[in-house]
Every structure is written in structure tokens, then in C-alpha cells.
Short mmCIF file of C-alpha atoms in Angstrom, two decimals:
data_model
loop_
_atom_site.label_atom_id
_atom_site.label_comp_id
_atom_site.label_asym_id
_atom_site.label_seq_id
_atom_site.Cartn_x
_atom_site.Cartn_y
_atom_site.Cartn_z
CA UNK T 29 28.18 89.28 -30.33
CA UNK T 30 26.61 92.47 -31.29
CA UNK T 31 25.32 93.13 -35.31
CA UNK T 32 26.46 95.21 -37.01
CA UNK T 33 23.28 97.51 -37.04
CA UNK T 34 23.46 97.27 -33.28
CA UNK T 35 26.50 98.55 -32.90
CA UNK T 36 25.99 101.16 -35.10
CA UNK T 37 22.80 102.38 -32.96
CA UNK T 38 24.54 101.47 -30.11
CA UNK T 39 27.75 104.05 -31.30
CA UNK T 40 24.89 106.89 -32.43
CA UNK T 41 23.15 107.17 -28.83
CA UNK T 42 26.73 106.98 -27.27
CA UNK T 43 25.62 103.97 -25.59
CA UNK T 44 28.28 101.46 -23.67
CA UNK T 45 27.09 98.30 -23.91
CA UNK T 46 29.19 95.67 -21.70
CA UNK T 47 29.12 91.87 -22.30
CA UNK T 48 26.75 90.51 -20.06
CA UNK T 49 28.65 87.99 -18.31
CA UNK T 50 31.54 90.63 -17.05
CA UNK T 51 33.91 89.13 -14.73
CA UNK T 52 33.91 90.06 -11.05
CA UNK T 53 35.70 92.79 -9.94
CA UNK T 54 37.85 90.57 -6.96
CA UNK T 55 40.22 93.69 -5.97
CA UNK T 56 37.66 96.50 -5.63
CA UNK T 57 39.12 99.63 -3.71
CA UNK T 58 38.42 99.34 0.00
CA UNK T 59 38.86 100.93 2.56
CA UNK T 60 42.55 101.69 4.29
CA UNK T 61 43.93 98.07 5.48
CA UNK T 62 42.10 95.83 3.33
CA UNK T 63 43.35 92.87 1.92
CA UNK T 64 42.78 89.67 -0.43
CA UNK T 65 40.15 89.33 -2.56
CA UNK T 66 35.97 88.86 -2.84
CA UNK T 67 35.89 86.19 -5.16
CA UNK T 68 37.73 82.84 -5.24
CA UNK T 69 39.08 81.84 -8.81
CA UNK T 70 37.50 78.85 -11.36
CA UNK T 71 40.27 76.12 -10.22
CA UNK T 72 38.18 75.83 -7.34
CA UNK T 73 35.01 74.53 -9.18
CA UNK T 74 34.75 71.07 -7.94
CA UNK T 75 35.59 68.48 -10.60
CA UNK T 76 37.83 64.92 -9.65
CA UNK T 77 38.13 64.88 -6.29
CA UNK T 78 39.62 67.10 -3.55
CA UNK T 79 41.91 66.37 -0.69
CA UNK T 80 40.16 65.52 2.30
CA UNK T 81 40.99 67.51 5.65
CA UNK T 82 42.03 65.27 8.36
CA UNK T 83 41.46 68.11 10.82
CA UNK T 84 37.94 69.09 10.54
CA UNK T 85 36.24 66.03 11.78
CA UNK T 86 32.31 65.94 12.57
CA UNK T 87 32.71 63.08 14.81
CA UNK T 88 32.35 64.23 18.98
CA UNK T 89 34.34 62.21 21.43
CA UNK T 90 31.88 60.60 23.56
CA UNK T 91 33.94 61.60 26.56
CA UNK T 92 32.74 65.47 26.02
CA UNK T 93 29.30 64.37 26.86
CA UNK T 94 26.93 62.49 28.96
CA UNK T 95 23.99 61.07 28.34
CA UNK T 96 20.96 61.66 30.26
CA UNK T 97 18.32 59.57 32.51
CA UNK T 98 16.02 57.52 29.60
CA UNK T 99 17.76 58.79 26.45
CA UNK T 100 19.65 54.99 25.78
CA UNK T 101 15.95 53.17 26.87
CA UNK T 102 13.42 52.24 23.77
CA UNK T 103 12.57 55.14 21.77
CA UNK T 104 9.24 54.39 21.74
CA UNK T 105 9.28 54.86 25.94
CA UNK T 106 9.34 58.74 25.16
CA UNK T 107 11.10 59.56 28.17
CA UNK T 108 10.76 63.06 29.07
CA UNK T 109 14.98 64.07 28.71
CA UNK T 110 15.97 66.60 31.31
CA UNK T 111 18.82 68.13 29.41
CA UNK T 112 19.56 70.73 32.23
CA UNK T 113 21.34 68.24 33.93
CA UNK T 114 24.25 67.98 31.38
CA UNK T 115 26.34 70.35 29.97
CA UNK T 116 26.23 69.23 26.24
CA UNK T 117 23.03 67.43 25.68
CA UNK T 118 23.02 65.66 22.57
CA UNK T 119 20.26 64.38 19.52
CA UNK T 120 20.26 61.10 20.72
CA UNK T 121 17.89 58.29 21.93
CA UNK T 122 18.32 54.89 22.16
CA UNK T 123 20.11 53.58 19.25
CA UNK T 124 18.41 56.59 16.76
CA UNK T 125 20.25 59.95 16.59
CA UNK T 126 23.81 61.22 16.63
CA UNK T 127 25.94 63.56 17.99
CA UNK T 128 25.88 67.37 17.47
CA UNK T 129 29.28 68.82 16.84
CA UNK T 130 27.65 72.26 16.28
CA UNK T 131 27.24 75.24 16.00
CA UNK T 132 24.57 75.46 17.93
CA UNK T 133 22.59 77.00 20.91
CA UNK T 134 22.43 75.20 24.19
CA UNK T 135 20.56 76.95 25.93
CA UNK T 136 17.43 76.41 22.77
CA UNK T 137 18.60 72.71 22.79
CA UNK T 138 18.02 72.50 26.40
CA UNK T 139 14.46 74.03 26.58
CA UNK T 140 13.46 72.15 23.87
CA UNK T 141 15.20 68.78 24.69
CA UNK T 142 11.37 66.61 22.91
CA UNK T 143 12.26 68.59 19.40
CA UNK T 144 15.80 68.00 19.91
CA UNK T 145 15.91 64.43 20.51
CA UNK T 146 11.93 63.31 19.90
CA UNK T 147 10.47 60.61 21.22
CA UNK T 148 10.43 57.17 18.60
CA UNK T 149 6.33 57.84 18.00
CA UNK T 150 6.52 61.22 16.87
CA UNK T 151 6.29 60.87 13.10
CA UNK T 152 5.53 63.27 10.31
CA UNK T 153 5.72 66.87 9.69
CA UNK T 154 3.72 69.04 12.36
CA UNK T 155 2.93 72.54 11.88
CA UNK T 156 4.52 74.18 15.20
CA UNK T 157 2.65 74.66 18.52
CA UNK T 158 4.82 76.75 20.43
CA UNK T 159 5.57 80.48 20.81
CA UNK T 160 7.19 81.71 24.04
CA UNK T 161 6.01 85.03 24.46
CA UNK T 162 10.05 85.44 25.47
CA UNK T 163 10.78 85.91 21.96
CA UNK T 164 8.12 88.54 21.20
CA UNK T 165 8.33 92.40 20.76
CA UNK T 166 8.50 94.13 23.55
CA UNK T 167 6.25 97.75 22.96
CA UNK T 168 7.35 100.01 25.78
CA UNK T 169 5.37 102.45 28.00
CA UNK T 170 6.09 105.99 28.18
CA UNK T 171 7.98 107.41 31.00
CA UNK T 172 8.33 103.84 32.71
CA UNK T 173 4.74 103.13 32.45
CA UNK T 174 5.06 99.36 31.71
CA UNK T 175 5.27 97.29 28.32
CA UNK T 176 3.56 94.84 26.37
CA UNK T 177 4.04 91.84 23.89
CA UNK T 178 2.14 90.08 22.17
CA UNK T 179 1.32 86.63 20.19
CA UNK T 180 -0.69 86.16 17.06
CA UNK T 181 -0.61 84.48 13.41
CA UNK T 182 2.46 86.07 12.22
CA UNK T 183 4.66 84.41 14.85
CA UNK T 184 2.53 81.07 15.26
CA UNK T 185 0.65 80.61 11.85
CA UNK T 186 -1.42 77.82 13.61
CA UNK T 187 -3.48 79.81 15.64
CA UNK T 188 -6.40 81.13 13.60
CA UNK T 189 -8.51 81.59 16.08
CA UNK T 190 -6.81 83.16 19.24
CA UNK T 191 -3.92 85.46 20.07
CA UNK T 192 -2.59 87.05 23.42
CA UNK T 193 -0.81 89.64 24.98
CA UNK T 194 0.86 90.36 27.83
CA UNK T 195 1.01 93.46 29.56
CA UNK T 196 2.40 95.38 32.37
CA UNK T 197 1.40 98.62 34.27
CA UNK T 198 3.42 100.22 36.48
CA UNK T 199 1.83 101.34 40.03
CA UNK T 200 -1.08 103.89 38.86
CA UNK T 201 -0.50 103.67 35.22
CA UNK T 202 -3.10 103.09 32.43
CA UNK T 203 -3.45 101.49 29.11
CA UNK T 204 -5.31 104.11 27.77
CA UNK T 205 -8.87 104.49 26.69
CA UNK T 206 -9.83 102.33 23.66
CA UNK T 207 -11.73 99.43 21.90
CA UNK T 208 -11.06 96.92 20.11
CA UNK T 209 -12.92 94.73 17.06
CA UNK T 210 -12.30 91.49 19.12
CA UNK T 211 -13.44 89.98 22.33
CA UNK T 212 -11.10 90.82 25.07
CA UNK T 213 -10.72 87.95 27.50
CA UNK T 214 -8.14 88.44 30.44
CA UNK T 215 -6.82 87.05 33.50
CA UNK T 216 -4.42 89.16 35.76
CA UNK T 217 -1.26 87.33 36.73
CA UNK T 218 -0.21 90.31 39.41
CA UNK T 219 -0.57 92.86 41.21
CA UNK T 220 -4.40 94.92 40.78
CA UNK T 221 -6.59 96.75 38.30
CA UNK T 222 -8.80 99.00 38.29
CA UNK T 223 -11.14 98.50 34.97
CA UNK T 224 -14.13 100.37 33.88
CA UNK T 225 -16.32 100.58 30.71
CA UNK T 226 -19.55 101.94 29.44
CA UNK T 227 -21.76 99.53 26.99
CA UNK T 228 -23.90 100.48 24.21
CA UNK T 229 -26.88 101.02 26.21
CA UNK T 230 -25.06 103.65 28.65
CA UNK T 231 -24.59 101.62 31.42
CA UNK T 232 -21.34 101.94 33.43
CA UNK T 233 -19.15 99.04 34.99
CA UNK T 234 -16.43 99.90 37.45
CA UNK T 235 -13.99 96.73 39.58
CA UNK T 236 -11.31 96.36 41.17
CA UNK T 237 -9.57 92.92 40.66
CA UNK T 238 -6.28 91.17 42.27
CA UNK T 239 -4.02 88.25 40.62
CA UNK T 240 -6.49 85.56 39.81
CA UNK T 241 -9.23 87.41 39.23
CA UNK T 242 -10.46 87.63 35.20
CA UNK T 243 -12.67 90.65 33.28
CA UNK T 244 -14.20 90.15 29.68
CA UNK T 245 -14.72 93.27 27.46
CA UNK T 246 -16.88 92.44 24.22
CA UNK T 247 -16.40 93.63 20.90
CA UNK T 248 -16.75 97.25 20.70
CA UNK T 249 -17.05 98.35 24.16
CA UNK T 250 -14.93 101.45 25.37
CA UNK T 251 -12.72 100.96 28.21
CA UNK T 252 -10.25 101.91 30.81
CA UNK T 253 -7.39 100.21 32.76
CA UNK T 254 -5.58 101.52 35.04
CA UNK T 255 -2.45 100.04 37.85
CA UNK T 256 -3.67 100.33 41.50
CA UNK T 257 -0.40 101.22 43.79
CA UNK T 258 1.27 97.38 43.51
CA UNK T 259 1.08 97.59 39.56
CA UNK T 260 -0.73 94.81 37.80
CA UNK T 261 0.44 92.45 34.87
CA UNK T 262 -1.55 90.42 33.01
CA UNK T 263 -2.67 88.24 30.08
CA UNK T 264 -5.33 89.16 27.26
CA UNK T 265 -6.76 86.40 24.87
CA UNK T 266 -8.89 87.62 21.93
CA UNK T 267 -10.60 85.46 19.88
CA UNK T 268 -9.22 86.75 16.53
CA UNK T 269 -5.74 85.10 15.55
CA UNK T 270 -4.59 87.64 13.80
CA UNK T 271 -5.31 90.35 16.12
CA UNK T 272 -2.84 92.94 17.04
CA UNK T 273 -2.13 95.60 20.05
CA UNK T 274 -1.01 97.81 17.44
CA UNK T 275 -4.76 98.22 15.78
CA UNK T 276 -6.38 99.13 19.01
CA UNK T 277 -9.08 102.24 18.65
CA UNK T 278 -7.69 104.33 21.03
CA UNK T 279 -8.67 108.23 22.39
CA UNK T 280 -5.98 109.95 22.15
CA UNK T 281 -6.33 108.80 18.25
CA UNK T 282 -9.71 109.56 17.91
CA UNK T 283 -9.17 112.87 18.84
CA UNK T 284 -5.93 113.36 16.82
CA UNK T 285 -7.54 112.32 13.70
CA UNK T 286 -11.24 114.64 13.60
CA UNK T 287 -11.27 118.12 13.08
CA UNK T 288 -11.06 120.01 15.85
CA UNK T 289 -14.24 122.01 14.83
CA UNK T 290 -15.75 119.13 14.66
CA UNK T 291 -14.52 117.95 18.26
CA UNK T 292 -15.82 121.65 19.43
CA UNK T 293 -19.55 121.02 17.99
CA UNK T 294 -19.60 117.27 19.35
CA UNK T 295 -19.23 118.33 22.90
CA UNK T 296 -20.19 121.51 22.89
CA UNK T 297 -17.56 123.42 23.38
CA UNK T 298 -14.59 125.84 22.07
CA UNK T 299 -12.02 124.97 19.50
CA UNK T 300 -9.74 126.35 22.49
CA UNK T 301 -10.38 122.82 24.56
CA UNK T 302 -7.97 120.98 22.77
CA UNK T 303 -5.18 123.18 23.09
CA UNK T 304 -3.53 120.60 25.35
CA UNK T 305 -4.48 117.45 23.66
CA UNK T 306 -1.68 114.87 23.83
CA UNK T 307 0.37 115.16 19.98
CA UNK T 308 0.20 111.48 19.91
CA UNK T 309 -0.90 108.17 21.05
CA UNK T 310 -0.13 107.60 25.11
CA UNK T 311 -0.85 103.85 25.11
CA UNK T 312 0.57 103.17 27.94
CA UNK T 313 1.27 106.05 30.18
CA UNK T 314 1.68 107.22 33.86
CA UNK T 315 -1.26 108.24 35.57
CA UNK T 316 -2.23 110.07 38.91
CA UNK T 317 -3.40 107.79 41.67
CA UNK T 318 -7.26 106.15 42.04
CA UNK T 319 -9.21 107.04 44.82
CA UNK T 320 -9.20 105.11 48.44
CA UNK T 321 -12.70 104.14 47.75
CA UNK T 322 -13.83 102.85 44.59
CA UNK T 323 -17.08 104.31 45.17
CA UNK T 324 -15.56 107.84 44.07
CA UNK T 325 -14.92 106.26 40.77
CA UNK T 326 -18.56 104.60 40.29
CA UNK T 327 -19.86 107.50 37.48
CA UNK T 328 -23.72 105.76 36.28
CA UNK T 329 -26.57 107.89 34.10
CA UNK T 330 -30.38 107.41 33.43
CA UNK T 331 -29.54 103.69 32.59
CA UNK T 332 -27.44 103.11 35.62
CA UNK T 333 -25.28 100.00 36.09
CA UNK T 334 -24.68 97.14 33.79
CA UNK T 335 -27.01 94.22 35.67
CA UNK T 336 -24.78 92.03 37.82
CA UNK T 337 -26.02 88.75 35.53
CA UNK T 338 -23.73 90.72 32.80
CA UNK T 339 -21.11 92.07 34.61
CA UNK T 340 -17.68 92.01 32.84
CA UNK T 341 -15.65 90.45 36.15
CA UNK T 342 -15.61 87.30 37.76
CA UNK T 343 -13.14 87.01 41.08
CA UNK T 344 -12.07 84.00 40.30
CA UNK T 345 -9.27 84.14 42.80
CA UNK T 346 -12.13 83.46 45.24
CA UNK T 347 -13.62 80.26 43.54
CA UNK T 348 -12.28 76.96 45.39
CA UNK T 349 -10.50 74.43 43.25
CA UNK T 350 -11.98 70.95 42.39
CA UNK T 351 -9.25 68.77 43.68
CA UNK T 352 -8.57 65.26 41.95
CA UNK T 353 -5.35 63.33 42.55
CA UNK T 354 -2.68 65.05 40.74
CA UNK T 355 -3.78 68.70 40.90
CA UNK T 356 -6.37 70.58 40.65
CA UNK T 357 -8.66 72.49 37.84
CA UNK T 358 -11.28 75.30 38.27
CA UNK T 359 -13.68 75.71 35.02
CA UNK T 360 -14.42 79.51 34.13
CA UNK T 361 -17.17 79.38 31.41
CA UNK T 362 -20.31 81.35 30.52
CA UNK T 363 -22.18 78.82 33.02
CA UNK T 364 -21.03 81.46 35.84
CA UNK T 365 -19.17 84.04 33.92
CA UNK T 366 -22.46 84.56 30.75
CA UNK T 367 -21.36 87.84 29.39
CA UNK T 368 -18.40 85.49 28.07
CA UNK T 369 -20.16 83.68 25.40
CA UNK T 370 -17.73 82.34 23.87
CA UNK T 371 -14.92 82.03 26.41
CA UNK T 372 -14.32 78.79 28.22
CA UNK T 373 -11.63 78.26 30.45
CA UNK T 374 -9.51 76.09 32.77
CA UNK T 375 -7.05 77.31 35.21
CA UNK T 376 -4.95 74.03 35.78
CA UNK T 377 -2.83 72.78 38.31
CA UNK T 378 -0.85 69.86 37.85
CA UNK T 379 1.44 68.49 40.88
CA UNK T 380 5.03 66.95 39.39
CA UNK T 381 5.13 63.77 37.47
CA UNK T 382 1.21 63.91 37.18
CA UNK T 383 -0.12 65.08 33.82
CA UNK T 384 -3.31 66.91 32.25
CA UNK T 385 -5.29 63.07 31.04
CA UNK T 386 -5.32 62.77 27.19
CA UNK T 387 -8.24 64.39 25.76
CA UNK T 388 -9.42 65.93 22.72
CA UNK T 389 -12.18 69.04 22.10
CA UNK T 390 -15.15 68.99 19.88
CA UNK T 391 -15.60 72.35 18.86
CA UNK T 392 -13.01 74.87 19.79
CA UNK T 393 -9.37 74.86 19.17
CA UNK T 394 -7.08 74.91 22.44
CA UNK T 395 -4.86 78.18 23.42
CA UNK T 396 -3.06 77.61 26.71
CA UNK T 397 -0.59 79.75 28.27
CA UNK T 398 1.68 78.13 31.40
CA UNK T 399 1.98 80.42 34.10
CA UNK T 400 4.20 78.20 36.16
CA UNK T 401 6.60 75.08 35.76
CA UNK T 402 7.61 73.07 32.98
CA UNK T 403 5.68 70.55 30.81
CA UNK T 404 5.41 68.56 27.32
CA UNK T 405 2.58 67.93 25.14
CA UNK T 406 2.79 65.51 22.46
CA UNK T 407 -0.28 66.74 19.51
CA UNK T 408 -1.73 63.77 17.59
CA UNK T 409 -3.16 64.57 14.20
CA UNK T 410 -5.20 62.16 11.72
CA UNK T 411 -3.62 59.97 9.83
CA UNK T 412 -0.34 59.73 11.29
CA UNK T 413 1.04 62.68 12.36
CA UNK T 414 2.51 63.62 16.04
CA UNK T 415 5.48 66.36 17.61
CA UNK T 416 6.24 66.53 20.84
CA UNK T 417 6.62 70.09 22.51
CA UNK T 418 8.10 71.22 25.60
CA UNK T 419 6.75 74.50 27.29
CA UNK T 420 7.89 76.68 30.47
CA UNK T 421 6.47 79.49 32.37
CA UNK T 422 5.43 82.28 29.53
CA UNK T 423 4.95 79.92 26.74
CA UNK T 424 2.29 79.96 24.75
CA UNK T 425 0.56 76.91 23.50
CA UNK T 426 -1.94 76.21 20.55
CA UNK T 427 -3.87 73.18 19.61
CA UNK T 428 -6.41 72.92 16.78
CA UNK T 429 -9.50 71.37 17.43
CA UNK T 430 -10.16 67.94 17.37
CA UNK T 431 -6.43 67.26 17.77
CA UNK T 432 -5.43 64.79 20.79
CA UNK T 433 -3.26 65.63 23.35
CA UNK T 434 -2.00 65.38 27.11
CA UNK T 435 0.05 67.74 29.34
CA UNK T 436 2.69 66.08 31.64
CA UNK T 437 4.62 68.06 34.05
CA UNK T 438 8.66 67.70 33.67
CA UNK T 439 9.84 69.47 36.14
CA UNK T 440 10.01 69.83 39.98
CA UNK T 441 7.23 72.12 40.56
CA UNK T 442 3.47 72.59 40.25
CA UNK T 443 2.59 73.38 36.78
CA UNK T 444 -0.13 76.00 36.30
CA UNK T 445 -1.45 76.89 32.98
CA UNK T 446 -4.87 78.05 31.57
CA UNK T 447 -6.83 76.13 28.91
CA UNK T 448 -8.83 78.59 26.80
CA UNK T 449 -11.50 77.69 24.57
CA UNK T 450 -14.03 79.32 22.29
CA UNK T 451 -17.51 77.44 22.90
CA UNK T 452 -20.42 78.08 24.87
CA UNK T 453 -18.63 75.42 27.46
CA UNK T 454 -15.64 73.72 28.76
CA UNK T 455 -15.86 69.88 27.37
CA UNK T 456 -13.61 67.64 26.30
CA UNK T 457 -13.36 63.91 25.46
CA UNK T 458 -11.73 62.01 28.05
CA UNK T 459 -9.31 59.25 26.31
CA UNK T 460 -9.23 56.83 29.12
CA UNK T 461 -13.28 57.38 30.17
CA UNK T 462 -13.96 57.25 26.77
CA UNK T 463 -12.35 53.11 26.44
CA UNK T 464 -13.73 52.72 30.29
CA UNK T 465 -17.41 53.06 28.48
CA UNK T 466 -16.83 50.97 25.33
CA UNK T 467 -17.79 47.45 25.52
CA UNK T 468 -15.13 45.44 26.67
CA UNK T 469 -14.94 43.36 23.76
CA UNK T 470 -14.59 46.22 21.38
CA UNK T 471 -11.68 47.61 23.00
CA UNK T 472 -10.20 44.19 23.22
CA UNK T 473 -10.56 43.59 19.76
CA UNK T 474 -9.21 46.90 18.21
CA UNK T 475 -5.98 47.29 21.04
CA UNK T 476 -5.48 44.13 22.27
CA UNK T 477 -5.17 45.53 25.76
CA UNK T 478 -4.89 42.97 28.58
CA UNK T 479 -8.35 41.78 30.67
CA UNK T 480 -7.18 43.68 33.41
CA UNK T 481 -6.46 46.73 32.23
CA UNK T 482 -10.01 46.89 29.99
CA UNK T 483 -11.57 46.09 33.87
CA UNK T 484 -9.20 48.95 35.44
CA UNK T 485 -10.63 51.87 32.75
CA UNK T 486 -12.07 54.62 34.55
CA UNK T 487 -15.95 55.27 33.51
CA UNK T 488 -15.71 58.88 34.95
CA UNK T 489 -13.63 62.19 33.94
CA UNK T 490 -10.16 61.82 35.87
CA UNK T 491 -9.13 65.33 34.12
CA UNK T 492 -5.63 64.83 35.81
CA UNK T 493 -3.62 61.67 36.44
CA UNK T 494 -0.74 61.49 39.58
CA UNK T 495 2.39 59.76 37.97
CA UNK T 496 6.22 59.59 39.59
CA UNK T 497 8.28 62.16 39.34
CA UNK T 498 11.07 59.24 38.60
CA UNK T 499 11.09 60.13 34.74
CA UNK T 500 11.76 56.75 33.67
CA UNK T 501 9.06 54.86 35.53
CA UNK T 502 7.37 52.37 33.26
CA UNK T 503 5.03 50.97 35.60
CA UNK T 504 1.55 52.81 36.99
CA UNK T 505 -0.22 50.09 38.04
CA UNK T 506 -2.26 51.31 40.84
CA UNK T 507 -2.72 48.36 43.23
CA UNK T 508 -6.04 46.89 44.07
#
């Protein structure tokens, strides 16, 4: 209720004051064919009772689904649940869960079949590890010159530290000249590159690298990258996780944004030179073919070359794998690669039903990207905390540091992935080599694990472990 003297006022400025709680307008004028009304009425404010609806039932009829290899064993067996093999996979396992009448996606439920129904020792909440590159922005090329996507903090908060992209170049396209404030780290998943840079001292670098093969640009340096005739795609890592593709320094920029006069003085020329310069960022754009011979492309001053103990390449397509039963792993790290201070890597192999052994890092968190297969990692996190995640081909993966973990291959095929670090080397802690070189007694005491298995620990570095790719095996004894 208004006072008087409010009124008044309110009747001098010609004001219209409505009541403040105004009821909705439920038949507003819409356009031709519309019907009913926005709003419901107050009789349907819930107040002693309501009939119940003997149609809309949550309950699914266990004959519209079938349950899985593993998912009625012990929870606490964390079966890997191969929910391809079913049409409507369902949250259960063993006697925990229930069904799903929906909505829902399948296809996500499928993928993810360790989130959907989780093994009986995951516990807690878990900050996410996961971010398949799949669901990232796609920046395209000009004039079909390739793409690029990208992963960093905003889409997987966990990773502080790290973030990647993934790029393509069509045959003789570039990503254009540029630099960045991070450490550029990348392995080429296919095709060939040609990459070249100059450092601060003037010295020139110039490669050409195939699928397998890695190049490391630090901080700062200016560079080039450009698709040889079969195109090229690969994977960048830099060590800041909140980098982004869209903050690169790049030339066509520079020149963009500096007077032109200023452009003319710099290198010595007329105003008239930049006539033609491009009226925006290329980024990605087509380019005219490299020469035959790389040697054509090899431009070096009065400091020549950058010294071959700080080249930015390593072909390490051409380095032999160290083979252990259940794969195979070859270590990238400044050891043989020292412009890379800070990177240290793993390219892993792991045959089916064998797994990456559970380990832990001391001083780097873990960013892994699978390049191949399918595979689960269950992160353990002091006190009490673990989440089980399943990964394909394209997924990215991201493990803080000194959180334990393992990485078992689900599927039918080899799973490759790389393990990237930030330390001056590739280490880990080795779970089972770490018990194998315990005193027996200790171990006995705190896990009260049989005599014989205490006996069977390894006291070396397995790094993988063969399994069965029967996904409900319970038994890997290996025999005497």
C-alpha cells in the first residue's frame, strides 16, 4: 500500500507505479496458431497428496537388457565392462546400481562404461581427468589449409601445468610464422614437416621430420611450419595449462599492428612494400610447394647453425623400442633430446590385456594423450579418494603429481599413448619394485600379503605387465 504522500508524488511526476507482485500475463498475444497458456494456475501447488500415474513407471524390464561379462561378479573385482557389446548397457554391478530408464546418451554411456557403472573401490569425489580432444573447437584453415583444436584449463581445470593441441596441414600448407610465451613440445602423428627457426643468437635450424619423429621450440623463438606433399598432423604440448592457440605472436599480426612508417624504417625500405600485406591473420594457410632438396631451404648468417648438441629435432621414429613383456616403451628426455629441459617423455606401447604397472611421479604431473586403442586408468589420491576413467584414441589424459595410477588396455588392439612430463627426467616409482625392495616383514605386516607372493615381488622396473585379454581373469599367477 502506497501513502498518501507517495501517491501524491507519484500522481505529480505522472508516474505508474504497479504492485510489485503483478500476476503473469498466461494469454500473451502470439503469433498466428498459438494456443493454451504460459503459466499453470495455483491449484497445482502441491499440498495433500496427488494421484499417482500408473503409466509413467521408472522401473526397466530386465528383458530390454543384458548384462555384460563381470558386471554381476564382486564389485570390488573392477572388471573392465565392455558395454559395446550390448545394446542398452546399464549402471549396474554386482548387487550395487540400478537400471537407467533414461534419457540418456548411449553412445557417452558406452565410452565411458568405468564412470557409468564404477568399480566398488572407487570412492570419493575426483576432480575429472579426461578431455577427448573430440569435443574441442575445431579452428579452421583458410582455403582448406587444415584445422586445429586444442585442450587447456578451461575444458579440464586439472591441468595446471600442460595443455595440447592438435593440428592439421594440408599437403604444402603452413601454420604461419609466430612465437609463443610457452615451450612448444611436439610429436607428429602423420604425414611430414618441414620446421625451421632462428634463436636469439642468429643461428638458423632447418628439418624435415616424418610420423614419429618430435621437434621442441623454446619460449620465444620464431618459427615456421610448413606440410611437405603427404600433409602432416600432429600434437603440441606446452607446458603452460592455460595456454591457448588463439594468443600465438604471429607475423602477419605483427605487421598489422606497427605503423607502416615504422615497418619502412625497420627494414629499410618504402612505405610502398606493404601494399600487399595480408588484411588479417593467415594462421593456417595454403602455401606453394618446398624445394626437392632441403638444402635450398638451409638460409645461416655470421653465427651459422644452431650446434647439433641443441638442435630442436630428435627422429625418434628411428630410436628402437625397449621391449618388456607386454609392450614396449621408448624414453624421450633431455638425456638425448637436452634442448628439452623440461620435457620428458614416454611413447608407450601396451599389447591387449597387459597394462602400464602402477606407478606414481615425484616431481611432475602426468599429461598423456592415446594415440591408439582403448584403456582405463583408475587415479588414487591421499586419503581416500579414487575414479576410474576410460580413454580411446584422441583422448587426453591428466594426472597430478604424486597421484598413483596404472594404464590397462580394454580393448583388442595395441594401445599407444605418450606419457609427458615436466622434469629434467623420465622417473617414476614402480608400485610392485617398490614392495619387491621392502623387507619382507614390513610388507607382511602392513598388507598381510601371502609368503609367496612377498617372495614373487619383482626388485627391478617391469614398466609394463602382460595380463589376459579374458576380462574377467582373476588369476595371474605366473608359474614357477
Amino acid at each position: 500500500m502506497l501513502s498518501p504522500r507517495s501517491l501524491m508524488t507519484s500522481m505529480v511526476l505522472g508516474i505508474c507505479i504497479q504492485p510489485i507482485f503483478s500476476a503473469p500475463i498466461t494469454n500473451p498475444v502470439g503469433p498466428p496458431g498459438a494456443s493454451g497458456s504460459l503459466y499453470g494456475t495455483e491449484t497445482l501447488l502441491g499440498a495433500g497428496g496427488n494421484p499417482v500415474s500408473s503409466v509413467d513407471s521408472a522401473v526397466v524390464p530386465t528383458s530390454s537388457y543384458d548384462l555384460v561379462a563381470g558386471q554381476t561378479s564382486d564389485t570390488d573385482y573392477g572388471f573392465y565392462l565392455d558395454f559395446d557389446s550390448t545394446a542398452n548397457p546399464q549402471p549396474i554391478r554386482g548387487s550395487q546400481g540400478a537400471s537407467d530408464p533414461g534419457p540418456r546418451n548411449y553412445n557417452y554411456d558406452k565410452i565411458n562404461s568405468d564412470l557409468f557403472a564404477p568399480p566398488g573401490t572407487d570412492s570419493g569425489d575426483f576432480p575429472n581427468a579426461k578431455w577427448p580432444m573430440g569435443l574441442s573447437h575445431n579452428r579452421l584453415g583458410l582455403s582448406g589449409a587444415g584445422w586445429a583444436r586444442q585442450q587447456n584449463d578451461a575444458v579440464l581445470p586439472a591441468a595446471t601445468a600442460m595443455a595440447g593441441v592438435d593440428m592439421r596441414l594440408s599437403p604444402n600448407a603452413y601454420r604461419e610464422l609466430h612465437w609463443h610465451s610457452a615451450n612448444e613440445w611436439s610429436y607428429i602423428m602423420n604425414g611430414s614437416v618441414q620446421v625451421q627457426a632462428v634463436n636469439e643468437n642468429g643461428q638458423t635450424f632447418i628439418d624435415d621430420l616424418n610420423a614419429g619423429d618430435v621437434w621442441f621450440f623454446p619460449a620465444g623463438v620464431p618459427h615456421s611450419i610448413q606440410a611437405l606433399e603427404q600433409g602432416v598432423e600432429f600434437l603440441l604440448v606446452f607446458d603452460q595449462g592455460s595456454f591457448s592457440e588463439e594468443d600465438t605472436n604471429l607475423a602477419s599480426e605483427l605487421f598489422l599492428r606497427n605503423p607502416t612508417a615504422v615497418l619502412a624504417k625497420d627494414l629499410k625500405t618504402d612505405v610502398s612494400a606493404f601494399d600487399a600485406l595480408p588484411t588479417g591473420e593467415l594462421y593456417i594457410f595454403p602455401g606453394t610447394p618446398a624445394p626437392a632438396s632441403i638444402s635450398a631451404q638451409n638460409v645461416t648468417g655470421p653465427a651459422g647453425a644452431i650446434p647439433t648438441e641443441q638442435t630442436y629435432s630428435y627422429h625418434l621414429s628411428q630410436q628402437a623400442p625397449y621391449t618388456v613383456p607386454g609392450g614396449s616403451i621408448k624414453i624421450l628426455d633431455p638425456t638425448t633430446f637436452p634442448i628439452a629441459s623440461m620435457f620428458s617423455v614416454a611413447l608407450v606401447t601396451v599389447a591387449p590385456g597387459a597394462m602400464r604397472e602402477l606407478h606414481w611421479h615425484l616431481n611432475s604431473d602426468e599429461w598423456s594423450f592415446f594415440l591408439q586403442g582403448s584403456a582405463r586408468i583408475t587415479v588414487f589420491a591421499a586419503p581416500e579418494s579414487s575414479r576410474t576413467f576410460d580413454f580411446q584414441a584422441g583422448d587426453v589424459a591428466y594426472i597430478p603429481v604424486p597421484q598413483s595410477h596404472y594404464i590397462e588396455n580394454t580393448g583388442t588392439e595395441d594401445v599407444m599413448y605418450l606419457e609427458i612430463l615436466q622434469a629434467p627426467k623420465f622417473t617414476d616409482i614402480s608400485v610392485a619394485q617398490w614392495l619387491g625392495l621392502t623387507p619382507p616383514q614390513v610388507v607382511k605386516d602392513t598388507l598381510h600379503l601371502p609368503d609367496a607372493v612377498i617372495a614373487s615381488l619383482p626388485k627391478y622396473k617391469q614398466y609394463l605387465v602382460p595380463g589376459s585379454t579374458n576380462a574377467t581373469e582373476t588369476n595371474f599367477t605366473v608359474a614357477a
